[in-house]
PDB file of C-alpha atoms in Angstrom:
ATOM      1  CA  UNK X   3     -20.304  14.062  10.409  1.00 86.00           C
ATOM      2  CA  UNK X   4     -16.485  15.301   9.879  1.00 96.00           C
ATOM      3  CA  UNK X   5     -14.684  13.165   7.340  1.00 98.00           C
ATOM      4  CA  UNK X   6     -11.390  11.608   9.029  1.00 98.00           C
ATOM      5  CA  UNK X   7     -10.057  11.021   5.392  1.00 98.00           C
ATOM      6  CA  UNK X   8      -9.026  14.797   5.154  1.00 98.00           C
ATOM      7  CA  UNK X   9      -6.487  13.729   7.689  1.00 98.00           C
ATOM      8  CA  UNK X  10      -3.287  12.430   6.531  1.00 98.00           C
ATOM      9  CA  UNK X  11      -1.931  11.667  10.519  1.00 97.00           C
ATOM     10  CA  UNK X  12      -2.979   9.914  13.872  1.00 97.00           C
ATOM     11  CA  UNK X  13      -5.561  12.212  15.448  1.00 97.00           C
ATOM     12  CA  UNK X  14      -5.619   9.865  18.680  1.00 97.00           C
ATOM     13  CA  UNK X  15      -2.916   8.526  21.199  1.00 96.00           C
ATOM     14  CA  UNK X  16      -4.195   5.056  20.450  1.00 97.00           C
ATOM     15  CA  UNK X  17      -1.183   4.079  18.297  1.00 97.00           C
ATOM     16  CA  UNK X  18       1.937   5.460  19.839  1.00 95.00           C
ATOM     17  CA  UNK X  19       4.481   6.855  17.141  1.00 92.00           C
ATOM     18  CA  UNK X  20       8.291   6.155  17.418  1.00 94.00           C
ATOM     19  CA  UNK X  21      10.565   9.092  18.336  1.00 91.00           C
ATOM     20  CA  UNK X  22      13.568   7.557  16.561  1.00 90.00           C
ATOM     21  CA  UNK X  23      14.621   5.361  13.638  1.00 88.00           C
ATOM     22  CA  UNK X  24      15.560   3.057  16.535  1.00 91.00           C
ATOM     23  CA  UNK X  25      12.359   2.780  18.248  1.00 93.00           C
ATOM     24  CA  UNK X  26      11.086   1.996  14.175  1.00 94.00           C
ATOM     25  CA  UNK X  27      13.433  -0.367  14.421  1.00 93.00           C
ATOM     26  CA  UNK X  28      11.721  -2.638  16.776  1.00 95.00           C
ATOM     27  CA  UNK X  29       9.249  -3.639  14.238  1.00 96.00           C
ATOM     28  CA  UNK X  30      11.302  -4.677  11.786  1.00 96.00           C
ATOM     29  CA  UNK X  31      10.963  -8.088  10.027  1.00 98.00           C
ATOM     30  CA  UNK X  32      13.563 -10.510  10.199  1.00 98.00           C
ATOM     31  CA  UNK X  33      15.322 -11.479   6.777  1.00 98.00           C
ATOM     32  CA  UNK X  34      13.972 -14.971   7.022  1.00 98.00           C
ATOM     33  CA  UNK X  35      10.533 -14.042   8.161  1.00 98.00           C
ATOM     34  CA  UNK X  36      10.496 -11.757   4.258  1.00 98.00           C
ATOM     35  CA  UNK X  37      11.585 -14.865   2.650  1.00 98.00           C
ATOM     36  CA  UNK X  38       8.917 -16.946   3.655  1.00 98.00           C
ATOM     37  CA  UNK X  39       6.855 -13.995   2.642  1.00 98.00           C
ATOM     38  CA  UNK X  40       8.183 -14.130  -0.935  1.00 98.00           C
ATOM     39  CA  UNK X  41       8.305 -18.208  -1.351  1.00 98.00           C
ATOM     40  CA  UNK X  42       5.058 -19.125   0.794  1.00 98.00           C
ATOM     41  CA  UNK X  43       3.101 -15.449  -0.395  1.00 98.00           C
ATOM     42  CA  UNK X  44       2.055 -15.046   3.126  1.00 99.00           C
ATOM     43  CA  UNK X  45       3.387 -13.987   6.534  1.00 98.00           C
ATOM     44  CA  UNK X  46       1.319 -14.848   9.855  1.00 98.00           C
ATOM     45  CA  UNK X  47       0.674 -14.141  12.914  1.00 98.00           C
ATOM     46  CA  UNK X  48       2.259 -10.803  13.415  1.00 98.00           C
ATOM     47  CA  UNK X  49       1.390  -8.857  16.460  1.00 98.00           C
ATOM     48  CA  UNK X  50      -0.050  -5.528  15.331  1.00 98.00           C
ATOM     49  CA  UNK X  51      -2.783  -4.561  18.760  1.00 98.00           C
ATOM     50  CA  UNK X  52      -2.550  -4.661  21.883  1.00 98.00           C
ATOM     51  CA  UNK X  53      -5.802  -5.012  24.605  1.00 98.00           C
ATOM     52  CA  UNK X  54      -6.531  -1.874  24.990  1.00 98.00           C
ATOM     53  CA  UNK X  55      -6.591  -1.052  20.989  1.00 98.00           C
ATOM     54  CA  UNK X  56      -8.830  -4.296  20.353  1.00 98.00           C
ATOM     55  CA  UNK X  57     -11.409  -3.105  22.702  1.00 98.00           C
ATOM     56  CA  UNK X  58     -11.242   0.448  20.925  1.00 98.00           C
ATOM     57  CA  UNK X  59     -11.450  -0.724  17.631  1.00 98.00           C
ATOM     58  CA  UNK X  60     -14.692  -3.663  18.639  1.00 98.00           C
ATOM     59  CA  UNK X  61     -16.729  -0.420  20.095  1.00 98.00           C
ATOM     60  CA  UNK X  62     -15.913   1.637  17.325  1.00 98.00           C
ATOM     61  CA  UNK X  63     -17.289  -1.788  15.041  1.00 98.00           C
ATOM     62  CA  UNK X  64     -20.273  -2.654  17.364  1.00 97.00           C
ATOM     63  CA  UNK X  65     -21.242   1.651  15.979  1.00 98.00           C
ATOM     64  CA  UNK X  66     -20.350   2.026  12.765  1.00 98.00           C
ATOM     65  CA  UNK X  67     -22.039  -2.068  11.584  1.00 97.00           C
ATOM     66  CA  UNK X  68     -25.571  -0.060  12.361  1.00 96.00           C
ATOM     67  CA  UNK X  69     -26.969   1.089   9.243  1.00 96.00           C
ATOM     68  CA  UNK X  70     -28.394   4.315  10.830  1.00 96.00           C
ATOM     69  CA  UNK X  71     -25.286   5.502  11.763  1.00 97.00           C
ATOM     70  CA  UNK X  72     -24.954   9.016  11.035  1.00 97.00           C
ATOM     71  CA  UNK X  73     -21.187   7.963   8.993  1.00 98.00           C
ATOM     72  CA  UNK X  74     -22.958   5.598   7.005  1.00 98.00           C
ATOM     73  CA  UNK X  75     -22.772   7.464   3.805  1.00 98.00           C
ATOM     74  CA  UNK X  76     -19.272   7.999   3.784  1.00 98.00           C
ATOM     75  CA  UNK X  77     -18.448   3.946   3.303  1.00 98.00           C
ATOM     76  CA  UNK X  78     -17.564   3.347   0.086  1.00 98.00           C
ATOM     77  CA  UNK X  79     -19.501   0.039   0.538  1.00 97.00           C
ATOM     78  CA  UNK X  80     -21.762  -1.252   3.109  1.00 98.00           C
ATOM     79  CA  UNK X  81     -23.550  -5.072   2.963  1.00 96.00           C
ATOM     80  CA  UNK X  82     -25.164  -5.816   6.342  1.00 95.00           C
ATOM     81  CA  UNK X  83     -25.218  -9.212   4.843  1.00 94.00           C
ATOM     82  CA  UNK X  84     -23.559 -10.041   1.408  1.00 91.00           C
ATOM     83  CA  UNK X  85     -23.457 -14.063   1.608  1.00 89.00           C
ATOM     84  CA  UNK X  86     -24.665 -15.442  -1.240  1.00 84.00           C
ATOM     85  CA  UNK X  87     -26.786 -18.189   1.327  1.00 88.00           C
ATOM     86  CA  UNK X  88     -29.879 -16.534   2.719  1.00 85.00           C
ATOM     87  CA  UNK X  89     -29.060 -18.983   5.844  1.00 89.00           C
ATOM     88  CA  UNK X  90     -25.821 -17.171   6.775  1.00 94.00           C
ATOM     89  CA  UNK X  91     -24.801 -13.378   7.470  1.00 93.00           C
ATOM     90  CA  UNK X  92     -21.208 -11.901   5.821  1.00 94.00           C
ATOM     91  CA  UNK X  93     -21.199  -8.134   6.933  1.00 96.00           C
ATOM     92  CA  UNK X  94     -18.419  -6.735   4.387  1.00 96.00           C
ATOM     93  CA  UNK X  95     -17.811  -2.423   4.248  1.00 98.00           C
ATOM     94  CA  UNK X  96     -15.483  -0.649   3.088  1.00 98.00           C
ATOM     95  CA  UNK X  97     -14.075   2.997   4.400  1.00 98.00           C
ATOM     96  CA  UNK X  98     -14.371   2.357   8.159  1.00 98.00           C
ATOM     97  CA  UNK X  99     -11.054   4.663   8.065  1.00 98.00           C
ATOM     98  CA  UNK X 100     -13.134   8.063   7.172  1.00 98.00           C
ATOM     99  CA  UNK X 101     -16.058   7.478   9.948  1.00 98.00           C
ATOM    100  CA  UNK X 102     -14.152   6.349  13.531  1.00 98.00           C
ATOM    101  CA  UNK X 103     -11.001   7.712  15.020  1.00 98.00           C
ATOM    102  CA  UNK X 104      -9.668   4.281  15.769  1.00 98.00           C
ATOM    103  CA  UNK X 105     -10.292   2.718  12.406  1.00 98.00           C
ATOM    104  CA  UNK X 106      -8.734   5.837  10.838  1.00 98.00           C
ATOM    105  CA  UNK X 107      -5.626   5.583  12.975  1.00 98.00           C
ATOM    106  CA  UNK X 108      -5.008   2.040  12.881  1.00 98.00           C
ATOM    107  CA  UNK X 109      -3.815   3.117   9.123  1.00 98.00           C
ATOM    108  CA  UNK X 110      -0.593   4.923  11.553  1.00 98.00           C
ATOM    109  CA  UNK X 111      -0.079   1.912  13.493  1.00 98.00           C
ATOM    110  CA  UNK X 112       3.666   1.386  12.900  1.00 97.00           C
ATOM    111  CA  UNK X 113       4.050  -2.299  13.486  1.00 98.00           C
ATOM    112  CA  UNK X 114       1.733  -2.340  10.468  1.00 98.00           C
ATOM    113  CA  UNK X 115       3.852   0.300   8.097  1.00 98.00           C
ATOM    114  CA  UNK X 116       7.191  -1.136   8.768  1.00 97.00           C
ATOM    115  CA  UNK X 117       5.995  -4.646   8.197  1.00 98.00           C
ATOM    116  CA  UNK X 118       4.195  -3.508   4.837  1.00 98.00           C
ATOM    117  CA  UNK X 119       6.734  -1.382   3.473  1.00 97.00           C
ATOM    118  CA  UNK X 120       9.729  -4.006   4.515  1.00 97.00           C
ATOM    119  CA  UNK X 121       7.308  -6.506   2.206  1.00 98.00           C
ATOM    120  CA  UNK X 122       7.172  -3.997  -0.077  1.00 98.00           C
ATOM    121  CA  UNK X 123      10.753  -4.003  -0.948  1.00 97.00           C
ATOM    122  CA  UNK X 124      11.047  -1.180   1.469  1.00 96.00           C
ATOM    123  CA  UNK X 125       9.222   1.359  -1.089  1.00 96.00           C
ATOM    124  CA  UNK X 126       7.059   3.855   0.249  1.00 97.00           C
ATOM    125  CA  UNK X 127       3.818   2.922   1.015  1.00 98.00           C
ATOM    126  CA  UNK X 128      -0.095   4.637   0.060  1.00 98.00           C
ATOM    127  CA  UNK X 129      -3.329   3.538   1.164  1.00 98.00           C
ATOM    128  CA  UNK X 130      -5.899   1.698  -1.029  1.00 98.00           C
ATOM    129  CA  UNK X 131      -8.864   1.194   1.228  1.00 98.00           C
ATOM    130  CA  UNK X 132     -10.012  -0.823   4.176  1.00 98.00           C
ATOM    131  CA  UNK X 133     -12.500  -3.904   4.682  1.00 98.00           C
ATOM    132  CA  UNK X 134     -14.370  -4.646   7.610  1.00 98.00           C
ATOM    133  CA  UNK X 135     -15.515  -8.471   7.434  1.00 97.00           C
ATOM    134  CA  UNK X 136     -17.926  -9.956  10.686  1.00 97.00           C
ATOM    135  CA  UNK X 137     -19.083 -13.348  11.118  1.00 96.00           C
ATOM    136  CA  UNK X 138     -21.709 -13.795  13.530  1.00 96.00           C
ATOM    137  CA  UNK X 139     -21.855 -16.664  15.960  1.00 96.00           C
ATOM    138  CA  UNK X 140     -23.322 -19.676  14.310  1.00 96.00           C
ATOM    139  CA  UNK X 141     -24.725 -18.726  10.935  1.00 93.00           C
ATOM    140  CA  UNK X 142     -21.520 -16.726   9.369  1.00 95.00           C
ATOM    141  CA  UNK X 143     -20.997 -16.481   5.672  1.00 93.00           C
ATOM    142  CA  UNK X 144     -18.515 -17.954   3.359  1.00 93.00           C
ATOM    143  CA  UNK X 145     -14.928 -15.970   1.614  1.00 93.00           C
ATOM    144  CA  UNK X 146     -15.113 -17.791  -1.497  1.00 92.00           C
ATOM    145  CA  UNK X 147     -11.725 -18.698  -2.800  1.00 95.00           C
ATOM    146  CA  UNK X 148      -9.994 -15.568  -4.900  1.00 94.00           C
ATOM    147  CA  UNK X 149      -6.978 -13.296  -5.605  1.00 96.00           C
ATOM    148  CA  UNK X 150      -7.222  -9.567  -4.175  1.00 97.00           C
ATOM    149  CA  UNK X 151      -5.422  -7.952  -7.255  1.00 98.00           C
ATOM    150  CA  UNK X 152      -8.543  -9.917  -9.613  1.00 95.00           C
ATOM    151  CA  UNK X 153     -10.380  -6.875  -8.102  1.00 95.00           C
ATOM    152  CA  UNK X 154      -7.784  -4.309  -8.406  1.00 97.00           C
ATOM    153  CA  UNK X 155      -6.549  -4.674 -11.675  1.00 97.00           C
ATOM    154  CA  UNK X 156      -7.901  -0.932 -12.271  1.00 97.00           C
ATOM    155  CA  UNK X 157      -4.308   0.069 -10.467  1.00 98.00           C
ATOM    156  CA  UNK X 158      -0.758  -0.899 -12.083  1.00 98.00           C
ATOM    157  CA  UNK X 159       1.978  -2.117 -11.641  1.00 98.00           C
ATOM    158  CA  UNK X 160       0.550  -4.778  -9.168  1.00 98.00           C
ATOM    159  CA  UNK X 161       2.672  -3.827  -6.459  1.00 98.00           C
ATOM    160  CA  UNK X 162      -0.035  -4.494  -3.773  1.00 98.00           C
ATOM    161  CA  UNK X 163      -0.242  -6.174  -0.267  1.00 98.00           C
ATOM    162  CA  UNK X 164      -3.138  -7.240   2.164  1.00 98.00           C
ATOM    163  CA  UNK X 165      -2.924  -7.133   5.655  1.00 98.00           C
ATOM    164  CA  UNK X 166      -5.606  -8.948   7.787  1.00 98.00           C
ATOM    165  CA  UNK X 167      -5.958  -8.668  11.485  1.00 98.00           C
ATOM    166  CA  UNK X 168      -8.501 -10.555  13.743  1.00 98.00           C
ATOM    167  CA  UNK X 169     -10.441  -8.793  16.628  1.00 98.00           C
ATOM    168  CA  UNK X 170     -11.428 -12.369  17.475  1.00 98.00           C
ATOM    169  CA  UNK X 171      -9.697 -14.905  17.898  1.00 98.00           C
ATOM    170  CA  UNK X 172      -9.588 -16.926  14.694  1.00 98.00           C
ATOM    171  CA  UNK X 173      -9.852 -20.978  14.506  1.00 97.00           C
ATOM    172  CA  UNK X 174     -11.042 -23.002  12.112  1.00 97.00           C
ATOM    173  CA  UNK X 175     -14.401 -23.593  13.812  1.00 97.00           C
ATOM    174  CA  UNK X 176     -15.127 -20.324  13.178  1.00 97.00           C
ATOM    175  CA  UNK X 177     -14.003 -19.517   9.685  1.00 97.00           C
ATOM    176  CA  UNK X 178     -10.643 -18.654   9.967  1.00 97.00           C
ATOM    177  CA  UNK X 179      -8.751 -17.476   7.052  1.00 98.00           C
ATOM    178  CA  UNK X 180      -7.225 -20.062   4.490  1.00 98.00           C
ATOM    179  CA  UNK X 181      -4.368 -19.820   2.242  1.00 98.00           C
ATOM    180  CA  UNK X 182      -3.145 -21.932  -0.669  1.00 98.00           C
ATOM    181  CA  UNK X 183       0.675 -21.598  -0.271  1.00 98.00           C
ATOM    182  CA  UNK X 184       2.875 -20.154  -3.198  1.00 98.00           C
ATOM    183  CA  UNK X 185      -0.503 -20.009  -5.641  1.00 98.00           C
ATOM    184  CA  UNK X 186       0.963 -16.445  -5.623  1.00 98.00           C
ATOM    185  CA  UNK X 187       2.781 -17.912  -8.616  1.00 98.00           C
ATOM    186  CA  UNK X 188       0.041 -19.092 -10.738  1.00 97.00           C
ATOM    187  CA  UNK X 189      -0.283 -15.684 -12.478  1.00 97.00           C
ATOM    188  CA  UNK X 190      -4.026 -13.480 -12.338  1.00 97.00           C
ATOM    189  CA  UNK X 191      -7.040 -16.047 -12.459  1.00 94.00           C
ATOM    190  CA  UNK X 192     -10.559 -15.550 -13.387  1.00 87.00           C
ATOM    191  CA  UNK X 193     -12.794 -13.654 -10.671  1.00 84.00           C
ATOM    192  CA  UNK X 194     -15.322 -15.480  -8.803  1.00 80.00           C
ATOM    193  CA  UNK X 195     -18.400 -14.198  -6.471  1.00 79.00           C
ATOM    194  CA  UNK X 196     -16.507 -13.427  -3.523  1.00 77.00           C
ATOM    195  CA  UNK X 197     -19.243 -14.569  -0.794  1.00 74.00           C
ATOM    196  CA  UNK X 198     -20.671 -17.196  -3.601  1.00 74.00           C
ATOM    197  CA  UNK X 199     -19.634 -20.553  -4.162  1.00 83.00           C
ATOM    198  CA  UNK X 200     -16.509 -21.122  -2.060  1.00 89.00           C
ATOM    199  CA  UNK X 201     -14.710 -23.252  -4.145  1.00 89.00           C
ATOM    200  CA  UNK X 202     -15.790 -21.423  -7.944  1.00 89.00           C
ATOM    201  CA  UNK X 203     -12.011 -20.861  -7.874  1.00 92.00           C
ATOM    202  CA  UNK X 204     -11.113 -24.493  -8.398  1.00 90.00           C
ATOM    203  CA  UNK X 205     -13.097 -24.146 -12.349  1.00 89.00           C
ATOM    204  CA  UNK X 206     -10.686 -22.274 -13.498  1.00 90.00           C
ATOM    205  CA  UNK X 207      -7.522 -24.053 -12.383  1.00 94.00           C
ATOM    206  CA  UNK X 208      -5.576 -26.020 -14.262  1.00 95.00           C
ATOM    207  CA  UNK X 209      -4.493 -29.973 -13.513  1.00 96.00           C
ATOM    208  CA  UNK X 210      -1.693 -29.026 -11.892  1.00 96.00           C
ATOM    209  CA  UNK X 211      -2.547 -26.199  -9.906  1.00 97.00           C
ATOM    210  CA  UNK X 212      -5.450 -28.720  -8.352  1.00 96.00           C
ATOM    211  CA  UNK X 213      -2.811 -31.338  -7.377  1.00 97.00           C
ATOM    212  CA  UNK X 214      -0.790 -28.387  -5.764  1.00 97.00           C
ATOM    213  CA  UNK X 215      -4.387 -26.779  -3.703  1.00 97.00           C
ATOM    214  CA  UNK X 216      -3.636 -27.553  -0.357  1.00 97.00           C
ATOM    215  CA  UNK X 217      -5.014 -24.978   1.985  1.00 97.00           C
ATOM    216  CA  UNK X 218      -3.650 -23.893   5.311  1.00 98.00           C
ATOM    217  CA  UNK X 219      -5.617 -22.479   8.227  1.00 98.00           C
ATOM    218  CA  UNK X 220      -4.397 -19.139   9.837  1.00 98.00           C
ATOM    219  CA  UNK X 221      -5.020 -19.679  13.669  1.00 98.00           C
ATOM    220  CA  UNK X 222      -4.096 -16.851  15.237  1.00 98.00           C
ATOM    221  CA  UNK X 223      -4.936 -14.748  18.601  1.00 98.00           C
ATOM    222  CA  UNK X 224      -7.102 -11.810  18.580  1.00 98.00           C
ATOM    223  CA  UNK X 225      -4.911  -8.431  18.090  1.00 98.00           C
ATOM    224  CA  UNK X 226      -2.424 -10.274  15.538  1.00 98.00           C
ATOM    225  CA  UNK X 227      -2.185  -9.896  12.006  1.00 98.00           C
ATOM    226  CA  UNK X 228      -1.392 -12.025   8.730  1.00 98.00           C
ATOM    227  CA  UNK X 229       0.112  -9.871   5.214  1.00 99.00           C
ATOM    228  CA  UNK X 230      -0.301 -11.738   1.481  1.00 98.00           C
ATOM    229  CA  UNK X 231       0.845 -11.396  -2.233  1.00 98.00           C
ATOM    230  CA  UNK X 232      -2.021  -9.630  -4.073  1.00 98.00           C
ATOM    231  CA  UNK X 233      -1.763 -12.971  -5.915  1.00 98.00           C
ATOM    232  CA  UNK X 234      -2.109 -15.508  -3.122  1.00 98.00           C
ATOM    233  CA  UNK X 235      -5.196 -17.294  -3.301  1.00 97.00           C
ATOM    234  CA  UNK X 236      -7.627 -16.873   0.018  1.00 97.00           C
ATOM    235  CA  UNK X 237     -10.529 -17.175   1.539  1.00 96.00           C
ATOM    236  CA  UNK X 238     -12.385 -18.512   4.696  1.00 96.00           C
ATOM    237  CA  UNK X 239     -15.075 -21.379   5.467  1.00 95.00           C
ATOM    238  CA  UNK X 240     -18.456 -20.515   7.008  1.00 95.00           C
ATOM    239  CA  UNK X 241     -18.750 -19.828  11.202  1.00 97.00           C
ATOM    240  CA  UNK X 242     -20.556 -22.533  12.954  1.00 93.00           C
ATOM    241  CA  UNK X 243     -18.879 -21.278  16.189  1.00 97.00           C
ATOM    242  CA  UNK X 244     -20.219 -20.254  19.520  1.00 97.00           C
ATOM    243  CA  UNK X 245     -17.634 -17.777  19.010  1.00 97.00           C
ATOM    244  CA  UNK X 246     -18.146 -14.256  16.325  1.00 97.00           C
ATOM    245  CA  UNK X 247     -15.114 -13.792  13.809  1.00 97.00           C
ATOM    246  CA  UNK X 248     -14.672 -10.230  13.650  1.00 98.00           C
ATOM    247  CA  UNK X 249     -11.562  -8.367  11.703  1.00 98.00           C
ATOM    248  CA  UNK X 250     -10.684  -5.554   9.574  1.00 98.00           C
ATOM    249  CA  UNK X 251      -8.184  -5.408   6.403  1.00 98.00           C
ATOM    250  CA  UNK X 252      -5.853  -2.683   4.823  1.00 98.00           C
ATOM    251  CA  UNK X 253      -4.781  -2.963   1.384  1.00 98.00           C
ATOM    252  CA  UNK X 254      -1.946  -0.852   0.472  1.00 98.00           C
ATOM    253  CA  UNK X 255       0.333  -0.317  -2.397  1.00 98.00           C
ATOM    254  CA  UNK X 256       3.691   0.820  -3.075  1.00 98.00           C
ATOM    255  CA  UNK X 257       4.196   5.013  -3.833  1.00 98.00           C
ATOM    256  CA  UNK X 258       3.932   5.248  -7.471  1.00 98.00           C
ATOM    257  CA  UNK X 259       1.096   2.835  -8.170  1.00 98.00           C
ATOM    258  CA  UNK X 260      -1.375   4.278 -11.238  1.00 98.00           C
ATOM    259  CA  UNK X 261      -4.619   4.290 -11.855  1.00 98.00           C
ATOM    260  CA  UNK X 262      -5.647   1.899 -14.756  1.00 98.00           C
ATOM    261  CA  UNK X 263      -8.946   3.620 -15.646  1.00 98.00           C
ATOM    262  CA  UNK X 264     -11.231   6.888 -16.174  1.00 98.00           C
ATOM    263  CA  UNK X 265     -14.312   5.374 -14.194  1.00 97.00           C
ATOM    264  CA  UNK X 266     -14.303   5.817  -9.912  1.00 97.00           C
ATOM    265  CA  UNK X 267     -12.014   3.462  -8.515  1.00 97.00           C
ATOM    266  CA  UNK X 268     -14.465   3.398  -5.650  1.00 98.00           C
ATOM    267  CA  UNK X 269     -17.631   4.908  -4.321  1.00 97.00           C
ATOM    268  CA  UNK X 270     -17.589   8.317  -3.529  1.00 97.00           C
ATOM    269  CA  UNK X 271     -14.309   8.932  -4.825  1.00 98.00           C
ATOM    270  CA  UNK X 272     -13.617  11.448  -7.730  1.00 97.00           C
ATOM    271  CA  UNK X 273     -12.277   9.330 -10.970  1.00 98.00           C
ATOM    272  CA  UNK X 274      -8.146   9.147 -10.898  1.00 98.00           C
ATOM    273  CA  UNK X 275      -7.489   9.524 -14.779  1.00 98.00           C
ATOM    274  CA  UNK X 276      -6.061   6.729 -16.313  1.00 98.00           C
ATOM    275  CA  UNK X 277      -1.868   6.576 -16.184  1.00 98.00           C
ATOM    276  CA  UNK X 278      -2.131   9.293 -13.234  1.00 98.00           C
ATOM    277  CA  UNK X 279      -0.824   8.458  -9.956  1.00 98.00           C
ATOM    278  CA  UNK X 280      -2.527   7.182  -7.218  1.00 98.00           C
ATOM    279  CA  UNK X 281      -2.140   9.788  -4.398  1.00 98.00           C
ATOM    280  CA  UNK X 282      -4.407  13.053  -2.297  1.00 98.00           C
ATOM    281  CA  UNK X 283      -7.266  12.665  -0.073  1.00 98.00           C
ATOM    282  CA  UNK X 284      -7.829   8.900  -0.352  1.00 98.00           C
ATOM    283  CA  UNK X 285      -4.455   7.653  -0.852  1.00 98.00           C
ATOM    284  CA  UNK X 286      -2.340   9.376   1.541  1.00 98.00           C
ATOM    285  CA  UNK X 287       1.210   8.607   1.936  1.00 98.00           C
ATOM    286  CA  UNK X 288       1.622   6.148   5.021  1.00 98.00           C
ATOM    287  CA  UNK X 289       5.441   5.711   5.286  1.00 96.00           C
ATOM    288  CA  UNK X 290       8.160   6.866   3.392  1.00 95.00           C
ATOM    289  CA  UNK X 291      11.619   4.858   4.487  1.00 92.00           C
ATOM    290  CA  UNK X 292      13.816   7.932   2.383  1.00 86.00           C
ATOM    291  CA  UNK X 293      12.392   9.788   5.348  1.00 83.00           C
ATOM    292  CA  UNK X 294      14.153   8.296   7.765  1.00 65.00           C
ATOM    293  CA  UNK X 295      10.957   6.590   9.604  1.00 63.00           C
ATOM    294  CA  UNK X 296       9.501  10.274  10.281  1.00 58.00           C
TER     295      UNK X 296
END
């Protein structure tokens, strides 16, 4: 089974790449849609995949979500169900980019890269890893409340971003993704069970940061996309839907980030010392704007 993380470049048409700095320049953000980013701590429903890559990317998911597949071992993690409640299914993985073509190139999608490195500061951007998280019709888990970067602290400076995109579309029915507006301010919190108790957050919250804990719900079409602060508290109610609640995640940070430990950052990965750079096989380079968009 050949490895896709040896390859630092689309190896499919499925994403097409711009020719020019003016054909990047199509993706760009708009100055106010950044500053929402950077008061709110979360930008939504960004366009990212069109029909035809949806459908690529939900075969390439209905494969790799079967244990026996012959990529299995190169996911860095893989829970066919890691809810917490016996009575409902959260399939979680991580490393879908090394095992399909699709996943792997979605990483080279450039409405993604110029979105992420504009929210970035415009700094160069590396991958961290992916997440694929399904929620079956009727019976899907729970995202308990958390912050991303309460996971990642093995990686400074914190100059991390998240970018979710739906495969479904996402509603509230079905366990859409909710936000807590501008709790990107409330500096790192404790770390819950992420598919435990959804609302373990709120224990470790102060007075005022309960009075100011009122979620949002991110509706958005299948194919579009929604970025947050590493800080930005998250997470998404159980699916009692007719309707599945499939989508993938990239997490990303900006070209320079370090590692903040001996031990593996993640499975199968050979140990980044601690104070070296984050960089080579895993973390390849995904857009550098000193490069003129190249």
């Amino acid at each position: 089974m050949e490895d896709f993380s040896e390859f630092h470049h689309q190896i499919t048409d499925t994403f097409k790449k711009p020719a020019s700095k003016a054909q990047w320049e199509e993706y760009r953000l708009t100055d106010e849609q950044i500053q929402f980013f950077n008061e709110h701590g979360y930008l939504s429903n960004i366009k990212l995949l069109e029909e035809e890559q949806i459908e690529v990317l939900r075969n390439d998911l209905h494969e790799i979500t079967n244990a026996n597949h012959p990529g299995n071992h190169l996911f860095h993690e893989f829970h066919s169900n890691e809810s917490s409640n016996p009575e409902t299914i959260l399939f979680h993985a991580l490393g879908a980019w090394r095992i399909t073509k699709g996943f792997h190139d979605t990483l080279w999608n450039p409405a993604f890269l110029m979105a992420a490195s504009q929210l970035l500061g415009n700094k160069g951007i590396r991958f961290w890893h992916d997440q694929l998280f399904c929620k079956p019709a009727k019976h899907g888990g729970v995202v308990a409340w958390h912050q991303d970067y309460s996971y990642w602290t093995r990686t400074v400076p914190m100059q991390h971003l998240t970018c979710w995109v739906g495969l479904d579309d996402t509603t509230t029915e079905n366990g859409c993704l909710l936000y807590v507006p501008k709790s990107h301010k409330w500096g790192l919190l404790k770390k819950p069970e992420l598919a435990g108790d959804m609302n373990g957050i709120v224990d470790y919250l102060t007075e005022k940061q309960k009075e100011e804990f009122v979620p949002v719900s991110i509706e958005m079409k299948k194919g579009y996309g929604t970025f947050h602060h590493p800080l930005l508290l998250h997470g998404s109610n159980e699916n009692k839907s007719n309707h599945s609640r499939r989508a993938f995640v990239l997490n990303v940070f900006a070209d320079g980030t370090q590692s903040a430990s001996n031990k593996v950052l993640l499975n199968g990965v050979p140990a980044v010392p601690e104070g070296d750079q984050m960089e080579g096989q895993f973390f390849p380079m995904l857009f550098d704007p000193a490069a003129q968009y190249s």
